[in-house]
Amino acid sequence: MEPAALLLGPEDVEAPDPLTEGPLFDPLDYGSPGEPPFGPDPSFDRRFHQVFGNSLGFHDGEFMVLWTVNNRVHPDIPSLLVREGDLVHVTFVNRSLDDHPMHLHGHRMLVLSRDGRRATGGPWWTDTLNVAPGERYEVAFRADNPGLWMDHCHNLDHARDGMVMHLVYDGVHSPYETGRATGNLPE
Ligand SMILES: [Cu+2]
């Protein structure tokens, strides 16, 4: 791999020579933690477990490699059902052959751990988290934005081929339906 560096600073400061060696940037332990955003020992109202995988099967009438969540594809992946105010814990496990940048609309996720190593840096807030093959992440978010939200892989060919689900708040309804029979497809 070619090394790459990114330097941020004020305009009038002369840039040092590019670094050719040094630790890789890792947001898991970058910066200082400060106050824990959900308290020192948060208790979660909901827990979800999402295992990403590959399988062969039919989707939209075609035989293809499917990108699955808990062995299912859109629109058959159960929605994440929450109540407003819930503190939600989600575990991502990638047992597939490719990266999955998971993107939850309408919320920010806080990364808690990767592969069992706790996040110890400044709070790692993100709206998209890349989960590489073999990785396991734990994240948390506060359900503070009622609606029906997309939750999907941002490799959009994966989304098209199944990796789409929804975050649904209790009591929120939509007149729209999704799935092949409706013509309302996510990608
Ligand atoms: Cu993906």
Coordinates of C-alpha atoms and ligand atoms in Angstrom, one line a residue:
M1 CA 0.0 0.0 0.0
E2 CA 1.1 3.6 -0.8
P3 CA 1.5 5.6 2.4
A4 CA -0.8 8.6 2.6
A5 CA -0.9 11.5 5.0
L6 CA -3.3 14.3 5.7
L7 CA -2.2 17.5 7.4
L8 CA -4.6 20.0 8.8
G9 CA -3.5 23.4 10.2
P10 CA -3.6 27.2 9.9
E11 CA -2.7 28.6 6.5
D12 CA 0.3 30.6 7.6
V13 CA 2.2 27.6 9.2
E14 CA 4.8 26.0 7.1
A15 CA 4.0 22.3 6.5
P16 CA 6.6 19.9 7.9
D17 CA 7.9 17.1 5.7
P18 CA 5.3 14.4 5.1
L19 CA 5.5 11.7 7.7
T20 CA 6.8 8.5 6.2
E21 CA 6.4 6.4 9.3
G22 CA 4.4 6.6 12.5
P23 CA 1.3 5.1 14.0
L24 CA -1.8 4.7 11.9
F25 CA -4.6 7.0 12.8
D26 CA -7.2 5.1 14.8
P27 CA -10.3 6.9 16.1
L28 CA -10.7 4.2 18.7
D29 CA -8.0 5.7 20.9
Y30 CA -7.5 9.2 19.4
G31 CA -8.0 12.1 21.7
S32 CA -9.2 12.2 25.3
P33 CA -12.5 10.8 26.5
G34 CA -13.9 13.5 28.7
E35 CA -17.3 12.9 30.1
P36 CA -18.9 9.6 28.9
P37 CA -21.8 10.7 26.7
F38 CA -24.3 8.2 28.1
G39 CA -22.9 8.2 31.7
P40 CA -20.2 6.0 33.1
D41 CA -22.3 2.8 33.3
P42 CA -25.2 3.2 30.9
S43 CA -28.1 0.7 30.9
F44 CA -29.5 0.0 27.5
D45 CA -33.2 -0.2 26.7
R46 CA -32.8 -2.2 23.5
R47 CA -30.1 -4.5 22.1
F48 CA -29.8 -5.5 18.4
H49 CA -27.4 -7.9 16.9
Q50 CA -26.6 -7.7 13.2
V51 CA -24.5 -10.3 11.4
F52 CA -23.6 -9.4 7.9
G53 CA -23.1 -12.3 5.5
N54 CA -23.1 -13.5 1.9
S55 CA -25.3 -16.1 0.4
L56 CA -26.6 -17.2 -2.9
G57 CA -30.2 -16.8 -3.6
F58 CA -33.0 -15.1 -5.5
H59 CA -33.6 -11.4 -5.1
D60 CA -36.0 -9.4 -7.3
G61 CA -36.4 -12.4 -9.4
E62 CA -32.7 -12.9 -10.1
F63 CA -30.2 -15.5 -8.8
M64 CA -27.3 -13.6 -7.3
V65 CA -24.9 -13.1 -4.5
L66 CA -26.9 -11.6 -1.7
W67 CA -25.7 -9.3 1.0
T68 CA -27.5 -10.3 4.1
V69 CA -28.3 -9.1 7.6
N70 CA -29.0 -12.1 9.9
N71 CA -29.4 -14.2 6.8
R72 CA -32.1 -12.1 5.3
V73 CA -32.4 -9.4 2.7
H74 CA -34.7 -6.4 2.2
P75 CA -37.6 -6.3 2.7
D76 CA -37.5 -9.3 5.0
I77 CA -35.0 -8.0 7.6
P78 CA -37.0 -7.1 10.7
S79 CA -37.0 -3.4 11.5
L80 CA -35.3 -2.2 14.6
L81 CA -38.2 -1.1 16.8
V82 CA -37.6 1.5 19.4
R83 CA -39.4 4.0 21.6
E84 CA -38.5 7.6 21.8
G85 CA -35.9 8.1 24.5
D86 CA -34.5 4.6 24.3
L87 CA -30.8 4.1 24.6
V88 CA -30.0 1.5 22.0
H89 CA -27.1 -0.9 21.7
V90 CA -26.2 -2.5 18.4
T91 CA -23.6 -5.1 17.7
F92 CA -22.3 -5.4 14.1
V93 CA -20.5 -8.6 13.1
N94 CA -19.1 -8.9 9.6
R95 CA -18.9 -12.5 8.4
S96 CA -19.0 -11.6 4.7
L97 CA -16.3 -11.0 2.1
D98 CA -16.5 -7.2 1.8
D99 CA -16.7 -4.0 3.8
H100 CA -20.0 -2.7 5.0
P101 CA -20.1 1.1 5.8
M102 CA -23.3 1.0 7.8
H103 CA -25.3 4.2 7.7
L104 CA -28.2 4.9 10.1
H105 CA -30.3 7.9 9.0
G106 CA -31.4 10.5 11.5
H107 CA -29.1 9.6 14.3
R108 CA -25.5 9.6 15.4
M109 CA -23.9 6.4 16.6
L110 CA -21.3 6.3 19.3
V111 CA -18.7 3.6 18.8
L112 CA -18.2 1.6 22.1
S113 CA -15.7 -1.1 21.0
R114 CA -14.1 -2.8 18.1
D115 CA -13.2 -6.5 18.3
G116 CA -13.7 -6.4 22.1
R117 CA -11.4 -3.4 22.6
R118 CA -13.2 -0.6 24.2
A119 CA -13.0 2.9 22.7
T120 CA -10.8 5.0 24.9
G121 CA -10.3 8.2 22.8
G122 CA -12.5 11.2 22.3
P123 CA -16.1 10.2 21.7
W124 CA -16.2 8.6 18.3
W125 CA -19.6 9.8 17.0
T126 CA -20.4 8.8 13.4
D127 CA -23.4 8.5 11.1
T128 CA -21.6 5.8 9.1
L129 CA -19.3 3.1 10.4
N130 CA -17.2 0.9 8.2
V131 CA -17.2 -2.7 9.3
A132 CA -14.5 -4.7 7.6
P133 CA -14.6 -8.5 7.0
G134 CA -14.0 -10.2 10.3
E135 CA -14.6 -7.2 12.5
R136 CA -17.1 -6.8 15.3
Y137 CA -18.2 -3.4 16.6
E138 CA -20.5 -2.3 19.4
V139 CA -22.2 1.0 19.0
A140 CA -24.9 3.0 20.9
F141 CA -27.4 5.7 20.0
R142 CA -30.1 7.6 21.6
A143 CA -33.5 7.2 19.9
D144 CA -34.3 11.0 19.9
N145 CA -35.6 11.6 16.4
P146 CA -39.0 9.8 15.9
G147 CA -39.7 8.6 12.4
L148 CA -39.1 5.7 10.0
W149 CA -35.5 5.7 9.1
M150 CA -33.3 3.9 6.6
D151 CA -30.5 1.8 8.1
H152 CA -28.4 0.4 5.3
C153 CA -25.0 -0.4 3.9
H154 CA -23.6 2.5 2.0
N155 CA -22.0 0.4 -0.6
L156 CA -25.1 1.0 -2.7
D157 CA -24.7 -2.2 -4.7
H158 CA -25.0 -4.0 -1.4
A159 CA -28.0 -2.0 -0.5
R160 CA -29.6 -2.8 -3.9
D161 CA -28.9 -6.5 -3.4
G162 CA -30.5 -6.7 0.0
M163 CA -28.7 -4.8 2.7
V164 CA -31.4 -2.4 3.7
M165 CA -33.5 -2.3 6.9
H166 CA -35.4 0.3 8.9
L167 CA -35.3 1.9 12.3
V168 CA -38.9 2.3 13.3
Y169 CA -40.3 4.2 16.3
D170 CA -43.3 2.8 18.2
G171 CA -46.4 4.7 17.1
V172 CA -45.0 6.1 13.9
H173 CA -46.8 5.0 10.8
S174 CA -46.5 5.6 7.1
P175 CA -49.0 5.1 4.3
Y176 CA -46.2 3.9 2.0
E177 CA -45.2 0.2 1.5
T178 CA -42.0 -1.1 0.3
G179 CA -40.8 -4.2 -1.5
R180 CA -41.0 -5.5 -5.1
A181 CA -44.8 -5.7 -5.3
T182 CA -45.1 -2.0 -4.6
G183 CA -42.4 -0.7 -7.0
N184 CA -41.0 1.1 -4.0
L185 CA -37.4 -0.2 -3.8
P186 CA -34.6 1.4 -1.9
E187 CA -32.1 1.4 -4.7
Ligands
CU1 CU -22.1 -3.6 2.3

